[in-house]
mmCIF file of N, CA and C in Angstrom:
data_model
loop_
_atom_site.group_PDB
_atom_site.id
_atom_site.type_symbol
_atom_site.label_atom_id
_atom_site.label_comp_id
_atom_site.label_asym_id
_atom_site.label_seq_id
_atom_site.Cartn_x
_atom_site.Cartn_y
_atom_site.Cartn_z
ATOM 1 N N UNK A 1 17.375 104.079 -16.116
ATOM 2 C CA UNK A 1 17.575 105.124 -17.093
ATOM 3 C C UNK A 1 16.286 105.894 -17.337
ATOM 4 N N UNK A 2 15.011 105.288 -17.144
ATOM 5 C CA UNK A 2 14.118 106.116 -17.448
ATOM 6 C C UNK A 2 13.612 106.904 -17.059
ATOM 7 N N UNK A 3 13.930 106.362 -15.322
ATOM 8 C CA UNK A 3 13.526 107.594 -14.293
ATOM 9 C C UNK A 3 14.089 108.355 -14.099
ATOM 10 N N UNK A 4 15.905 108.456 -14.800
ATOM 11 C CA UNK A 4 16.657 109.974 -14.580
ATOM 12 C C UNK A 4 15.921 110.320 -16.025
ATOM 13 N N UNK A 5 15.292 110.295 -17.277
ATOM 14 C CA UNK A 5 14.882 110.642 -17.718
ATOM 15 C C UNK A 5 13.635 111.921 -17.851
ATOM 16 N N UNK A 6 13.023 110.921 -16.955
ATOM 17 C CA UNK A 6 12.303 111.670 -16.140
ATOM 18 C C UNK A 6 12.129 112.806 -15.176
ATOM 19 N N UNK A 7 13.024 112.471 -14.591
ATOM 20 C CA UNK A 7 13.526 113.222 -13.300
ATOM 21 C C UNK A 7 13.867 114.370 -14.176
ATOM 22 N N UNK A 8 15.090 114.419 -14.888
ATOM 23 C CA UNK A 8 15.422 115.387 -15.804
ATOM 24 C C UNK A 8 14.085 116.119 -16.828
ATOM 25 N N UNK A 9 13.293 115.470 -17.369
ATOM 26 C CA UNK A 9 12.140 116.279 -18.093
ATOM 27 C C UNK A 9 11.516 117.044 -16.838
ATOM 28 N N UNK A 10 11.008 116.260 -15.129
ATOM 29 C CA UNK A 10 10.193 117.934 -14.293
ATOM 30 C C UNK A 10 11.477 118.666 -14.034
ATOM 31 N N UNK A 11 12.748 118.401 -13.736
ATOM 32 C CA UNK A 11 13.632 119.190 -13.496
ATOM 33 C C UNK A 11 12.915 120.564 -14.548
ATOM 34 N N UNK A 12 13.648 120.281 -15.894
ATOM 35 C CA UNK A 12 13.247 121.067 -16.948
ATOM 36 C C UNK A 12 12.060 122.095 -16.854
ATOM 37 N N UNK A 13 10.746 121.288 -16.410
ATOM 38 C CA UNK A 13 9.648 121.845 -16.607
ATOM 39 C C UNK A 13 9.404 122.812 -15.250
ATOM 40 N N UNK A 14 10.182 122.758 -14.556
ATOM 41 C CA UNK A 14 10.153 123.099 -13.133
ATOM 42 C C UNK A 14 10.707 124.406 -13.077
ATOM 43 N N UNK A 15 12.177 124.569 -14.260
ATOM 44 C CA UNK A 15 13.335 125.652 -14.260
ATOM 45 C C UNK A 15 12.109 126.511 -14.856
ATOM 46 N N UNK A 16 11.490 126.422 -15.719
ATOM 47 C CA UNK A 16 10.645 126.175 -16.613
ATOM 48 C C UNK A 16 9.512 127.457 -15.834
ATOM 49 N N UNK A 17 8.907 126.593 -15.273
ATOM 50 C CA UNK A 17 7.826 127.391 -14.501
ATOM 51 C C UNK A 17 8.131 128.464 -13.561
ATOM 52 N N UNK A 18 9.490 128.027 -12.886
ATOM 53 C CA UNK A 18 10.270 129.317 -11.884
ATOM 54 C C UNK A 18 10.099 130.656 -12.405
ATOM 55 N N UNK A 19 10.886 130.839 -14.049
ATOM 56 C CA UNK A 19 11.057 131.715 -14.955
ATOM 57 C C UNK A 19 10.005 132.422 -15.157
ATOM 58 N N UNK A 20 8.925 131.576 -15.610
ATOM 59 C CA UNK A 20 7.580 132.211 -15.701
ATOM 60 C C UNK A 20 6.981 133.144 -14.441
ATOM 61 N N UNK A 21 7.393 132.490 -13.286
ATOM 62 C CA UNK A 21 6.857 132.871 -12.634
ATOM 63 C C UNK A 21 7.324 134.152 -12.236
ATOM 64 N N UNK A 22 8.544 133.943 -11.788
ATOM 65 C CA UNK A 22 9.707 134.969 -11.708
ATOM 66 C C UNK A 22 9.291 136.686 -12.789
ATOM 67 N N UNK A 23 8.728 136.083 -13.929
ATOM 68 C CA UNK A 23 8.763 137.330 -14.680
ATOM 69 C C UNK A 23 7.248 137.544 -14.601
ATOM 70 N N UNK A 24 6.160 136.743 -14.066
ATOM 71 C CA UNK A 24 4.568 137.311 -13.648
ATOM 72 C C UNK A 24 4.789 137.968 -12.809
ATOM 73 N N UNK A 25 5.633 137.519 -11.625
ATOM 74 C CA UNK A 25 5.568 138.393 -10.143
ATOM 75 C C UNK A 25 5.848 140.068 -10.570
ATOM 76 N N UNK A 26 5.068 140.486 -9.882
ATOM 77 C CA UNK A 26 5.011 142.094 -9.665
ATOM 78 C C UNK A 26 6.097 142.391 -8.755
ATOM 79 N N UNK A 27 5.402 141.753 -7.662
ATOM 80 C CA UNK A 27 7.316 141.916 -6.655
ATOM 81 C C UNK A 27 8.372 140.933 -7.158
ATOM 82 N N UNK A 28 9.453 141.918 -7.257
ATOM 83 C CA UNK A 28 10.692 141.191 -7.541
ATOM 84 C C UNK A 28 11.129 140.097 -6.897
ATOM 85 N N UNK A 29 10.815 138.717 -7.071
ATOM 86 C CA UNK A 29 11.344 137.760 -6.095
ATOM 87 C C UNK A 29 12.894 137.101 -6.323
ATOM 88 N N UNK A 30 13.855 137.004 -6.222
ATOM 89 C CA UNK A 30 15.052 136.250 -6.869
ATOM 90 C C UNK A 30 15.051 135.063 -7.015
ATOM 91 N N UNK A 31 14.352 134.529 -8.045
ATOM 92 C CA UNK A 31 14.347 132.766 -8.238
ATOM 93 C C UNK A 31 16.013 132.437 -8.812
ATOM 94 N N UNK A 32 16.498 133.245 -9.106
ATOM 95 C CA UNK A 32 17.518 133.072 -9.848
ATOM 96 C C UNK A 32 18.277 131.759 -9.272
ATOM 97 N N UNK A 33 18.762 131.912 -8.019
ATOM 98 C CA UNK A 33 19.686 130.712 -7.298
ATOM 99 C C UNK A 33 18.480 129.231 -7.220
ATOM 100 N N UNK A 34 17.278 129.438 -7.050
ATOM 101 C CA UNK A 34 16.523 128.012 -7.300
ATOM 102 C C UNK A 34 16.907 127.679 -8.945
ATOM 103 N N UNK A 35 16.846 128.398 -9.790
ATOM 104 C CA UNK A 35 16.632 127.964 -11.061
ATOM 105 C C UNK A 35 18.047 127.688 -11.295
ATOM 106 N N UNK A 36 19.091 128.133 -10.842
ATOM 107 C CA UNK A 36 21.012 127.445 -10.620
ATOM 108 C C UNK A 36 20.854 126.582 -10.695
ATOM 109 N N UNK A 37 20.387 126.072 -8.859
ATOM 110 C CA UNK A 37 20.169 124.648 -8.632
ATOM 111 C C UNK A 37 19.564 124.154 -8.966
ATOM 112 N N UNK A 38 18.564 123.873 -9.887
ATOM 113 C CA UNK A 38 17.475 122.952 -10.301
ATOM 114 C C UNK A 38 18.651 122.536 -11.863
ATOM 115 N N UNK A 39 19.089 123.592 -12.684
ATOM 116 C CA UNK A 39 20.060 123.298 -13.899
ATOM 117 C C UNK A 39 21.263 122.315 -12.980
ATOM 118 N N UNK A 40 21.602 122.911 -12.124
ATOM 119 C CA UNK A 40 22.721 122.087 -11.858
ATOM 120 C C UNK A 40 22.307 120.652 -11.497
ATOM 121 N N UNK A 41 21.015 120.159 -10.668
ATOM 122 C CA UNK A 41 20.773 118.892 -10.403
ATOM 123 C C UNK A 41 20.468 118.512 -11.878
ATOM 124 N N UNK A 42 20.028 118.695 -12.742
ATOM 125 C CA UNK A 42 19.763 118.569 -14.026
ATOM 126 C C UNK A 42 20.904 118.099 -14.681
ATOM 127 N N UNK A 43 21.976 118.702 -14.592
ATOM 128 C CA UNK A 43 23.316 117.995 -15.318
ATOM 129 C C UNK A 43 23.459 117.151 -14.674
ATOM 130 N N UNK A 44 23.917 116.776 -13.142
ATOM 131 C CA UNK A 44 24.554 115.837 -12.532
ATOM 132 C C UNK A 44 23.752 114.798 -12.900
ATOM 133 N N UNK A 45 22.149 114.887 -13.540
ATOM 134 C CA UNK A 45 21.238 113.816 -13.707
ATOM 135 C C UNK A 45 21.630 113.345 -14.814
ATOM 136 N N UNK A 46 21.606 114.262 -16.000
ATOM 137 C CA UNK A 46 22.301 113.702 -17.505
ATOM 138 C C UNK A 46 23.937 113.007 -17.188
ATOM 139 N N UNK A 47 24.556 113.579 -16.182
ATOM 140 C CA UNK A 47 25.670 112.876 -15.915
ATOM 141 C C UNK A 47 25.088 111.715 -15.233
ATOM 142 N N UNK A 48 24.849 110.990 -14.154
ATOM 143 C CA UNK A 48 24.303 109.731 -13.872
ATOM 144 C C UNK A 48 23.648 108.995 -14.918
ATOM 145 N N UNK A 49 22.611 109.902 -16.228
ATOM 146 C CA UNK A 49 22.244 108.479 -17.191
ATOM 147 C C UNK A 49 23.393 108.666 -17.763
ATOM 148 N N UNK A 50 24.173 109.098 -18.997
ATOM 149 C CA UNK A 50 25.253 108.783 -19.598
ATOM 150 C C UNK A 50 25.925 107.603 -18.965
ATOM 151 N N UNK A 51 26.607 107.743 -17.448
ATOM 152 C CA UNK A 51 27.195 107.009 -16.536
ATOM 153 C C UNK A 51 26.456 105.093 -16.913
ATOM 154 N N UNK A 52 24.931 105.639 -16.287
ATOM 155 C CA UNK A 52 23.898 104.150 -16.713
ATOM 156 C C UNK A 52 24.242 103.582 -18.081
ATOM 157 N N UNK A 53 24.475 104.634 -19.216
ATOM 158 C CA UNK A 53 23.870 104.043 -20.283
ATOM 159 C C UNK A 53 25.023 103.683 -21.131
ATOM 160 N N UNK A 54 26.513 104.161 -20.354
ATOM 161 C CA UNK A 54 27.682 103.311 -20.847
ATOM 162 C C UNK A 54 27.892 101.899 -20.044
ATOM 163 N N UNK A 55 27.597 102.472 -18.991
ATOM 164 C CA UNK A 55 27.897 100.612 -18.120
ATOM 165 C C UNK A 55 26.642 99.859 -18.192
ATOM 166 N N UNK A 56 25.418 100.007 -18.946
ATOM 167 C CA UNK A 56 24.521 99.121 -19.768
ATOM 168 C C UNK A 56 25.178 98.796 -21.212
ATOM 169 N N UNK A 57 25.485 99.025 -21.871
ATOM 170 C CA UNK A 57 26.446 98.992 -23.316
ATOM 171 C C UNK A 57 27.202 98.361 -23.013
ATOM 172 N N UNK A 58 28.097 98.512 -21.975
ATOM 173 C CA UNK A 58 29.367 97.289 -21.668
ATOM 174 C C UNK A 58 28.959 96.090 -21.378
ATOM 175 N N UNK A 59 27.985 95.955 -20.394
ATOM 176 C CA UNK A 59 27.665 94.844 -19.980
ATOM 177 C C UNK A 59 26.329 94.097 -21.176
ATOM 178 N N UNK A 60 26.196 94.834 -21.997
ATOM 179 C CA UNK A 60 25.089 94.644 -23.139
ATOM 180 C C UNK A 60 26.816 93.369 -23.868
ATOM 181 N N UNK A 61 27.383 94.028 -24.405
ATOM 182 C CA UNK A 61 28.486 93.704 -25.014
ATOM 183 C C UNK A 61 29.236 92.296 -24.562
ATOM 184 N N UNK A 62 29.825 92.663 -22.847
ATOM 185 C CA UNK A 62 30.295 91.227 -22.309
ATOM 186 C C UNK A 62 29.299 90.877 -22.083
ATOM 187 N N UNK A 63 28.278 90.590 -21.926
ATOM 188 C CA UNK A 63 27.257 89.554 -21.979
ATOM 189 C C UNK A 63 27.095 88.657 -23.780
ATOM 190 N N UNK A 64 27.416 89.492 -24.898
ATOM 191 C CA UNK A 64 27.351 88.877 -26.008
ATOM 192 C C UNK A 64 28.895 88.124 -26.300
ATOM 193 N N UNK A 65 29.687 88.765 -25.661
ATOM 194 C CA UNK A 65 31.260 88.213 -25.687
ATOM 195 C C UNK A 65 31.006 86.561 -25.076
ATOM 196 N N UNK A 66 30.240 86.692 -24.135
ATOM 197 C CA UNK A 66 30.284 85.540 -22.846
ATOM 198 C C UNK A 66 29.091 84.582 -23.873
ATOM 199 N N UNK A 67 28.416 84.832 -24.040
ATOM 200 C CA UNK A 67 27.380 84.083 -25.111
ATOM 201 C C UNK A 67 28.090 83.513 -25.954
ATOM 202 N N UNK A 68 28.451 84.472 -27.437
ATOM 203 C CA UNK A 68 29.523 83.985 -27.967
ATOM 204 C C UNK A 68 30.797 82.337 -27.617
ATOM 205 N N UNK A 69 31.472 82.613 -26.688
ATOM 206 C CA UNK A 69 32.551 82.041 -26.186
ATOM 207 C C UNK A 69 31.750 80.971 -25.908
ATOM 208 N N UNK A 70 30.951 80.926 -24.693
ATOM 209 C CA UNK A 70 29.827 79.687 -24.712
ATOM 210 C C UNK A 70 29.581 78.611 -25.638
ATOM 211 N N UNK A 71 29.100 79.266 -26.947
ATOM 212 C CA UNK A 71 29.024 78.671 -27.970
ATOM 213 C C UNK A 71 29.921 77.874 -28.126
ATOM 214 N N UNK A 72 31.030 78.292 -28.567
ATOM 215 C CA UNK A 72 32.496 78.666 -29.023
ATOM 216 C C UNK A 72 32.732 76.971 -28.603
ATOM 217 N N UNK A 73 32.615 76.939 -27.255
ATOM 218 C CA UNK A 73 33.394 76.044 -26.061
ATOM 219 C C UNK A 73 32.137 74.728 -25.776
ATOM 220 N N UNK A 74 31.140 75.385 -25.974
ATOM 221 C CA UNK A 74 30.352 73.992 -26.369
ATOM 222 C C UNK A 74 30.590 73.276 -27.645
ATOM 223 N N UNK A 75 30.669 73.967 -28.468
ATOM 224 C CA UNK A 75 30.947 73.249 -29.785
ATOM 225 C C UNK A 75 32.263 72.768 -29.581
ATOM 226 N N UNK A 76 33.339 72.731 -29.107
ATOM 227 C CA UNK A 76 34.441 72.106 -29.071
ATOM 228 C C UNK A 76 34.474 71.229 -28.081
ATOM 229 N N UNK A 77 33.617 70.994 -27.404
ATOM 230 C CA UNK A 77 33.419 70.042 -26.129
ATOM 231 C C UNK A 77 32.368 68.528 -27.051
ATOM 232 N N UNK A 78 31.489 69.201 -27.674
ATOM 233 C CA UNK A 78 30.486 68.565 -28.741
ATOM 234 C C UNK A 78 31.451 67.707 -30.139
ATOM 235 N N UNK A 79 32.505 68.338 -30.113
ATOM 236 C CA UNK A 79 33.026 68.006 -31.293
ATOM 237 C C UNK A 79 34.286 66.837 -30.658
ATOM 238 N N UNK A 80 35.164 67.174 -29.462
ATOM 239 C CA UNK A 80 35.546 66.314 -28.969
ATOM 240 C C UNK A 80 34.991 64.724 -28.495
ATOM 241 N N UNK A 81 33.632 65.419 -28.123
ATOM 242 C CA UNK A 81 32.898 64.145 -27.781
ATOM 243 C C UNK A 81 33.076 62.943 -28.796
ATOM 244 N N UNK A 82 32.576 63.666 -29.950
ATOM 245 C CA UNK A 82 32.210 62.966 -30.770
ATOM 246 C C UNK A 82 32.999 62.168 -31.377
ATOM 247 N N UNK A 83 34.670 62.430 -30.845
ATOM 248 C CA UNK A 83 35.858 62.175 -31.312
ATOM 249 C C UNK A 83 36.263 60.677 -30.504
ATOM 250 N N UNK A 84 36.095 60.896 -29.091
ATOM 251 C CA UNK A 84 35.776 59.686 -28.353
ATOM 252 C C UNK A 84 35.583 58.561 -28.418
ATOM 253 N N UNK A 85 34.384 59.022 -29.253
ATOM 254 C CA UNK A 85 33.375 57.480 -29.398
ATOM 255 C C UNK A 85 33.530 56.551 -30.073
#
């Protein structure tokens, strides 16, 4: 997650500098279609973390479900034992 973070902040700084540049140049250059594509890799990037940072949350979650239950099933294994004896 941190490196589409990343990736996404030079994206940014990159669209960023095109623009600038685009409007220093004396000759008209058309950055326009680089600066498209640089926004568009830019979303598909915020789309890939979102993507990361729900299937980290899920598995954040069944991992506490599975902990949980653990417990759950030791203590009834602990408590049977004890029933045994």
């Amino acid at each position: 997650r941190e490196s589409q973070v990343e990736l996404r902040e030079h994206i940014d700084s990159l669209a960023t500098e095109l623009c600038r540049i685009n409007e220093d140049q004396k000759v008209a250059l058309d950055l326009d279609p680089y600066v498209k594509k640089l926004l568009n890799a830019r979303r598909r990037v915020v789309l890939v973390n979102n993507i990361l940072q729900n299937a980290q949350e899920r598995l954040r979650r069944l991992n506490h479900s599975v902990a949980k239950e653990t417990v759950r099933r030791r203590a009834m294994l602990e408590a049977g034992g004890y029933q045994g004896k």
